[in-house]
Amino acid sequence: MTRIGIILGSTRPNRKGSQIARWVRDQAATRGDADYDLIDLREHPLPHFDEPVPPMFGPSANEPTRAWAERIAACDGFVIVTPEYNGGYPGVVKNALDHLFAEWNNKAVGFVSYGVNGGARAVVQLRAVCSTLGMADVGYQVGISVLTDFENHTTFVPSAAHTAALGKTLDQLIAWTGALASLRSTDPTLVNS
């Protein structure tokens, strides 16, 4: 069955992203079209990118990077749940993306972002980076406001519009993941082919 990784892109204490990522996972699990795996970057404490050679030239010699590669290689597509910090996405997300190359290739990615303006600027930047890594970014996305979508600024309260947007994002993600399957199965550079 198709496996979609839901990457929780914040490692801060008291992060709002864990509520959002669990909501994404719980909504996705009701669909029955894939296995959805919540991947918390806290569980993969990668060093600042310090590989002696670029990841496109082969696997890492470092154990944390190899464990990260194995987790990502097992997925057919991704949803990245990201906050927006100062007009961009967190460094921990960039670091996690930069540690790998082949494991991202020919996989679809969708975005659920949050911030003062719904995290839209973080997604604009992520689209460029994911495209460079050979990922196909779906057009639909979910934008969540930290000012209006959290009760007492602490508890995420998804609206019907959020649920509908997530449904469209996942529909497109699953369709694109399926369309890219033949590319993943014929690409000799992929770890999980």
mmCIF file with all atom_site columns, N, CA and C in Angstrom, residues 90-132:
data_model
loop_
_atom_site.group_PDB
_atom_site.id
_atom_site.type_symbol
_atom_site.label_atom_id
_atom_site.label_alt_id
_atom_site.label_comp_id
_atom_site.label_asym_id
_atom_site.label_entity_id
_atom_site.label_seq_id
_atom_site.pdbx_PDB_ins_code
_atom_site.Cartn_x
_atom_site.Cartn_y
_atom_site.Cartn_z
_atom_site.occupancy
_atom_site.B_iso_or_equiv
_atom_site.pdbx_formal_charge
_atom_site.auth_seq_id
_atom_site.auth_comp_id
_atom_site.auth_asym_id
_atom_site.auth_atom_id
_atom_site.pdbx_PDB_model_num
ATOM 1   N N  . PRO A 1 90  ? 11.359 26.702 8.978  1.00 0.00 ? 90  PRO A N  1
ATOM 2   C CA . PRO A 1 90  ? 12.407 26.488 9.980  1.00 0.00 ? 90  PRO A CA 1
ATOM 3   C C  . PRO A 1 90  ? 13.668 25.846 9.422  1.00 0.00 ? 90  PRO A C  1
ATOM 4   N N  . GLY A 1 91  ? 14.785 26.204 10.015 1.00 0.00 ? 91  GLY A N  1
ATOM 5   C CA . GLY A 1 91  ? 16.062 25.625 9.632  1.00 0.00 ? 91  GLY A CA 1
ATOM 6   C C  . GLY A 1 91  ? 16.101 24.117 9.809  1.00 0.00 ? 91  GLY A C  1
ATOM 7   N N  . VAL A 1 92  ? 15.370 23.584 10.798 1.00 0.00 ? 92  VAL A N  1
ATOM 8   C CA . VAL A 1 92  ? 15.372 22.139 11.030 1.00 0.00 ? 92  VAL A CA 1
ATOM 9   C C  . VAL A 1 92  ? 14.768 21.400 9.837  1.00 0.00 ? 92  VAL A C  1
ATOM 10  N N  . VAL A 1 93  ? 13.802 22.014 9.153  1.00 0.00 ? 93  VAL A N  1
ATOM 11  C CA . VAL A 1 93  ? 13.217 21.399 7.958  1.00 0.00 ? 93  VAL A CA 1
ATOM 12  C C  . VAL A 1 93  ? 14.235 21.421 6.819  1.00 0.00 ? 93  VAL A C  1
ATOM 13  N N  . LYS A 1 94  ? 14.888 22.544 6.622  1.00 0.00 ? 94  LYS A N  1
ATOM 14  C CA . LYS A 1 94  ? 15.909 22.645 5.567  1.00 0.00 ? 94  LYS A CA 1
ATOM 15  C C  . LYS A 1 94  ? 17.022 21.647 5.813  1.00 0.00 ? 94  LYS A C  1
ATOM 16  N N  . ASN A 1 95  ? 17.447 21.533 7.044  1.00 0.00 ? 95  ASN A N  1
ATOM 17  C CA . ASN A 1 95  ? 18.504 20.593 7.390  1.00 0.00 ? 95  ASN A CA 1
ATOM 18  C C  . ASN A 1 95  ? 18.080 19.159 7.081  1.00 0.00 ? 95  ASN A C  1
ATOM 19  N N  . ALA A 1 96  ? 16.843 18.809 7.446  1.00 0.00 ? 96  ALA A N  1
ATOM 20  C CA . ALA A 1 96  ? 16.340 17.456 7.184  1.00 0.00 ? 96  ALA A CA 1
ATOM 21  C C  . ALA A 1 96  ? 16.256 17.182 5.683  1.00 0.00 ? 96  ALA A C  1
ATOM 22  N N  . LEU A 1 97  ? 15.826 18.168 4.917  1.00 0.00 ? 97  LEU A N  1
ATOM 23  C CA . LEU A 1 97  ? 15.768 18.010 3.464  1.00 0.00 ? 97  LEU A CA 1
ATOM 24  C C  . LEU A 1 97  ? 17.177 17.865 2.881  1.00 0.00 ? 97  LEU A C  1
ATOM 25  N N  . ASP A 1 98  ? 18.102 18.685 3.331  1.00 0.00 ? 98  ASP A N  1
ATOM 26  C CA . ASP A 1 98  ? 19.452 18.710 2.767  1.00 0.00 ? 98  ASP A CA 1
ATOM 27  C C  . ASP A 1 98  ? 20.258 17.443 3.035  1.00 0.00 ? 98  ASP A C  1
ATOM 28  N N  . HIS A 1 99  ? 19.929 16.703 4.072  1.00 0.00 ? 99  HIS A N  1
ATOM 29  C CA . HIS A 1 99  ? 20.691 15.501 4.405  1.00 0.00 ? 99  HIS A CA 1
ATOM 30  C C  . HIS A 1 99  ? 20.493 14.358 3.415  1.00 0.00 ? 99  HIS A C  1
ATOM 31  N N  . LEU A 1 100 ? 19.472 14.452 2.562  1.00 0.00 ? 100 LEU A N  1
ATOM 32  C CA . LEU A 1 100 ? 19.169 13.364 1.627  1.00 0.00 ? 100 LEU A CA 1
ATOM 33  C C  . LEU A 1 100 ? 19.010 13.906 0.216  1.00 0.00 ? 100 LEU A C  1
ATOM 34  N N  . PHE A 1 101 ? 19.013 13.004 -0.740 1.00 0.00 ? 101 PHE A N  1
ATOM 35  C CA . PHE A 1 101 ? 18.731 13.389 -2.124 1.00 0.00 ? 101 PHE A CA 1
ATOM 36  C C  . PHE A 1 101 ? 17.877 12.335 -2.821 1.00 0.00 ? 101 PHE A C  1
ATOM 37  N N  . ALA A 1 102 ? 18.433 11.167 -3.088 1.00 0.00 ? 102 ALA A N  1
ATOM 38  C CA . ALA A 1 102 ? 17.710 10.128 -3.837 1.00 0.00 ? 102 ALA A CA 1
ATOM 39  C C  . ALA A 1 102 ? 16.413 9.737  -3.146 1.00 0.00 ? 102 ALA A C  1
ATOM 40  N N  . GLU A 1 103 ? 16.398 9.773  -1.831 1.00 0.00 ? 103 GLU A N  1
ATOM 41  C CA . GLU A 1 103 ? 15.212 9.368  -1.084 1.00 0.00 ? 103 GLU A CA 1
ATOM 42  C C  . GLU A 1 103 ? 14.017 10.279 -1.335 1.00 0.00 ? 103 GLU A C  1
ATOM 43  N N  . TRP A 1 104 ? 14.263 11.499 -1.807 1.00 0.00 ? 104 TRP A N  1
ATOM 44  C CA . TRP A 1 104 ? 13.176 12.446 -2.106 1.00 0.00 ? 104 TRP A CA 1
ATOM 45  C C  . TRP A 1 104 ? 12.705 12.351 -3.556 1.00 0.00 ? 104 TRP A C  1
ATOM 46  N N  . ASN A 1 105 ? 13.548 11.867 -4.437 1.00 0.00 ? 105 ASN A N  1
ATOM 47  C CA . ASN A 1 105 ? 13.278 11.898 -5.880 1.00 0.00 ? 105 ASN A CA 1
ATOM 48  C C  . ASN A 1 105 ? 11.990 11.195 -6.271 1.00 0.00 ? 105 ASN A C  1
ATOM 49  N N  . ASN A 1 106 ? 11.283 11.808 -7.214 1.00 0.00 ? 106 ASN A N  1
ATOM 50  C CA . ASN A 1 106 ? 10.078 11.232 -7.829 1.00 0.00 ? 106 ASN A CA 1
ATOM 51  C C  . ASN A 1 106 ? 8.989  10.897 -6.820 1.00 0.00 ? 106 ASN A C  1
ATOM 52  N N  . LYS A 1 107 ? 8.874  11.730 -5.827 1.00 0.00 ? 107 LYS A N  1
ATOM 53  C CA . LYS A 1 107 ? 7.817  11.586 -4.825 1.00 0.00 ? 107 LYS A CA 1
ATOM 54  C C  . LYS A 1 107 ? 7.035  12.893 -4.758 1.00 0.00 ? 107 LYS A C  1
ATOM 55  N N  . ALA A 1 108 ? 5.738  12.763 -4.512 1.00 0.00 ? 108 ALA A N  1
ATOM 56  C CA . ALA A 1 108 ? 4.882  13.944 -4.401 1.00 0.00 ? 108 ALA A CA 1
ATOM 57  C C  . ALA A 1 108 ? 4.943  14.495 -2.983 1.00 0.00 ? 108 ALA A C  1
ATOM 58  N N  . VAL A 1 109 ? 4.692  15.796 -2.874 1.00 0.00 ? 109 VAL A N  1
ATOM 59  C CA . VAL A 1 109 ? 4.698  16.454 -1.568 1.00 0.00 ? 109 VAL A CA 1
ATOM 60  C C  . VAL A 1 109 ? 3.579  17.494 -1.527 1.00 0.00 ? 109 VAL A C  1
ATOM 61  N N  . GLY A 1 110 ? 2.883  17.527 -0.413 1.00 0.00 ? 110 GLY A N  1
ATOM 62  C CA . GLY A 1 110 ? 1.870  18.536 -0.143 1.00 0.00 ? 110 GLY A CA 1
ATOM 63  C C  . GLY A 1 110 ? 2.245  19.282 1.123  1.00 0.00 ? 110 GLY A C  1
ATOM 64  N N  . PHE A 1 111 ? 1.577  20.401 1.355  1.00 0.00 ? 111 PHE A N  1
ATOM 65  C CA . PHE A 1 111 ? 1.968  21.266 2.469  1.00 0.00 ? 111 PHE A CA 1
ATOM 66  C C  . PHE A 1 111 ? 0.783  21.674 3.326  1.00 0.00 ? 111 PHE A C  1
ATOM 67  N N  . VAL A 1 112 ? 1.002  21.646 4.639  1.00 0.00 ? 112 VAL A N  1
ATOM 68  C CA . VAL A 1 112 ? 0.088  22.217 5.619  1.00 0.00 ? 112 VAL A CA 1
ATOM 69  C C  . VAL A 1 112 ? 0.947  23.179 6.418  1.00 0.00 ? 112 VAL A C  1
ATOM 70  N N  . SER A 1 113 ? 0.613  24.456 6.336  1.00 0.00 ? 113 SER A N  1
ATOM 71  C CA . SER A 1 113 ? 1.461  25.469 6.972  1.00 0.00 ? 113 SER A CA 1
ATOM 72  C C  . SER A 1 113 ? 0.655  26.279 7.979  1.00 0.00 ? 113 SER A C  1
ATOM 73  N N  . TYR A 1 114 ? 1.390  26.873 8.901  1.00 0.00 ? 114 TYR A N  1
ATOM 74  C CA . TYR A 1 114 ? 0.727  27.720 9.891  1.00 0.00 ? 114 TYR A CA 1
ATOM 75  C C  . TYR A 1 114 ? 1.629  28.881 10.254 1.00 0.00 ? 114 TYR A C  1
ATOM 76  N N  . GLY A 1 115 ? 0.974  29.978 10.599 1.00 0.00 ? 115 GLY A N  1
ATOM 77  C CA . GLY A 1 115 ? 1.686  31.200 10.964 1.00 0.00 ? 115 GLY A CA 1
ATOM 78  C C  . GLY A 1 115 ? 0.695  32.345 11.018 1.00 0.00 ? 115 GLY A C  1
ATOM 79  N N  . VAL A 1 116 ? 1.215  33.551 11.185 1.00 0.00 ? 116 VAL A N  1
ATOM 80  C CA . VAL A 1 116 ? 0.353  34.725 11.253 1.00 0.00 ? 116 VAL A CA 1
ATOM 81  C C  . VAL A 1 116 ? -0.488 34.841 9.986  1.00 0.00 ? 116 VAL A C  1
ATOM 82  N N  . ASN A 1 117 ? 0.113  34.586 8.839  1.00 0.00 ? 117 ASN A N  1
ATOM 83  C CA . ASN A 1 117 ? -0.601 34.647 7.557  1.00 0.00 ? 117 ASN A CA 1
ATOM 84  C C  . ASN A 1 117 ? -0.817 33.254 6.966  1.00 0.00 ? 117 ASN A C  1
ATOM 85  N N  . GLY A 1 118 ? -0.960 32.274 7.819  1.00 0.00 ? 118 GLY A N  1
ATOM 86  C CA . GLY A 1 118 ? -1.193 30.916 7.354  1.00 0.00 ? 118 GLY A CA 1
ATOM 87  C C  . GLY A 1 118 ? 0.046  30.187 6.871  1.00 0.00 ? 118 GLY A C  1
ATOM 88  N N  . GLY A 1 119 ? 1.202  30.794 7.015  1.00 0.00 ? 119 GLY A N  1
ATOM 89  C CA . GLY A 1 119 ? 2.443  30.132 6.620  1.00 0.00 ? 119 GLY A CA 1
ATOM 90  C C  . GLY A 1 119 ? 2.710  30.091 5.127  1.00 0.00 ? 119 GLY A C  1
ATOM 91  N N  . ALA A 1 120 ? 2.013  30.930 4.365  1.00 0.00 ? 120 ALA A N  1
ATOM 92  C CA . ALA A 1 120 ? 2.110  30.879 2.901  1.00 0.00 ? 120 ALA A CA 1
ATOM 93  C C  . ALA A 1 120 ? 3.529  31.128 2.391  1.00 0.00 ? 120 ALA A C  1
ATOM 94  N N  . ARG A 1 121 ? 4.263  32.041 3.016  1.00 0.00 ? 121 ARG A N  1
ATOM 95  C CA . ARG A 1 121 ? 5.617  32.347 2.529  1.00 0.00 ? 121 ARG A CA 1
ATOM 96  C C  . ARG A 1 121 ? 6.573  31.181 2.764  1.00 0.00 ? 121 ARG A C  1
ATOM 97  N N  . ALA A 1 122 ? 6.355  30.420 3.834  1.00 0.00 ? 122 ALA A N  1
ATOM 98  C CA . ALA A 1 122 ? 7.186  29.240 4.071  1.00 0.00 ? 122 ALA A CA 1
ATOM 99  C C  . ALA A 1 122 ? 6.987  28.222 2.954  1.00 0.00 ? 122 ALA A C  1
ATOM 100 N N  . VAL A 1 123 ? 5.737  28.059 2.521  1.00 0.00 ? 123 VAL A N  1
ATOM 101 C CA . VAL A 1 123 ? 5.440  27.085 1.464  1.00 0.00 ? 123 VAL A CA 1
ATOM 102 C C  . VAL A 1 123 ? 6.032  27.519 0.129  1.00 0.00 ? 123 VAL A C  1
ATOM 103 N N  . VAL A 1 124 ? 6.017  28.797 -0.167 1.00 0.00 ? 124 VAL A N  1
ATOM 104 C CA . VAL A 1 124 ? 6.625  29.279 -1.416 1.00 0.00 ? 124 VAL A CA 1
ATOM 105 C C  . VAL A 1 124 ? 8.087  28.847 -1.475 1.00 0.00 ? 124 VAL A C  1
ATOM 106 N N  . GLN A 1 125 ? 8.804  29.017 -0.383 1.00 0.00 ? 125 GLN A N  1
ATOM 107 C CA . GLN A 1 125 ? 10.213 28.625 -0.348 1.00 0.00 ? 125 GLN A CA 1
ATOM 108 C C  . GLN A 1 125 ? 10.385 27.113 -0.388 1.00 0.00 ? 125 GLN A C  1
ATOM 109 N N  . LEU A 1 126 ? 9.530  26.387 0.317  1.00 0.00 ? 126 LEU A N  1
ATOM 110 C CA . LEU A 1 126 ? 9.622  24.924 0.314  1.00 0.00 ? 126 LEU A CA 1
ATOM 111 C C  . LEU A 1 126 ? 9.364  24.341 -1.069 1.00 0.00 ? 126 LEU A C  1
ATOM 112 N N  . ARG A 1 127 ? 8.461  24.938 -1.819 1.00 0.00 ? 127 ARG A N  1
ATOM 113 C CA . ARG A 1 127 ? 8.180  24.449 -3.175 1.00 0.00 ? 127 ARG A CA 1
ATOM 114 C C  . ARG A 1 127 ? 9.453  24.484 -4.025 1.00 0.00 ? 127 ARG A C  1
ATOM 115 N N  . ALA A 1 128 ? 10.211 25.547 -3.917 1.00 0.00 ? 128 ALA A N  1
ATOM 116 C CA . ALA A 1 128 ? 11.441 25.666 -4.710 1.00 0.00 ? 128 ALA A CA 1
ATOM 117 C C  . ALA A 1 128 ? 12.464 24.610 -4.295 1.00 0.00 ? 128 ALA A C  1
ATOM 118 N N  . VAL A 1 129 ? 12.642 24.415 -3.003 1.00 0.00 ? 129 VAL A N  1
ATOM 119 C CA . VAL A 1 129 ? 13.622 23.441 -2.516 1.00 0.00 ? 129 VAL A CA 1
ATOM 120 C C  . VAL A 1 129 ? 13.183 22.018 -2.867 1.00 0.00 ? 129 VAL A C  1
ATOM 121 N N  . CYS A 1 130 ? 11.919 21.709 -2.642 1.00 0.00 ? 130 CYS A N  1
ATOM 122 C CA . CYS A 1 130 ? 11.429 20.351 -2.944 1.00 0.00 ? 130 CYS A CA 1
ATOM 123 C C  . CYS A 1 130 ? 11.529 20.047 -4.430 1.00 0.00 ? 130 CYS A C  1
ATOM 124 N N  . SER A 1 131 ? 11.263 21.025 -5.259 1.00 0.00 ? 131 SER A N  1
ATOM 125 C CA . SER A 1 131 ? 11.397 20.830 -6.707 1.00 0.00 ? 131 SER A CA 1
ATOM 126 C C  . SER A 1 131 ? 12.843 20.515 -7.080 1.00 0.00 ? 131 SER A C  1
ATOM 127 N N  . THR A 1 132 ? 13.781 21.197 -6.470 1.00 0.00 ? 132 THR A N  1
ATOM 128 C CA . THR A 1 132 ? 15.195 20.954 -6.733 1.00 0.00 ? 132 THR A CA 1
ATOM 129 C C  . THR A 1 132 ? 15.607 19.547 -6.308 1.00 0.00 ? 132 THR A C  1
#
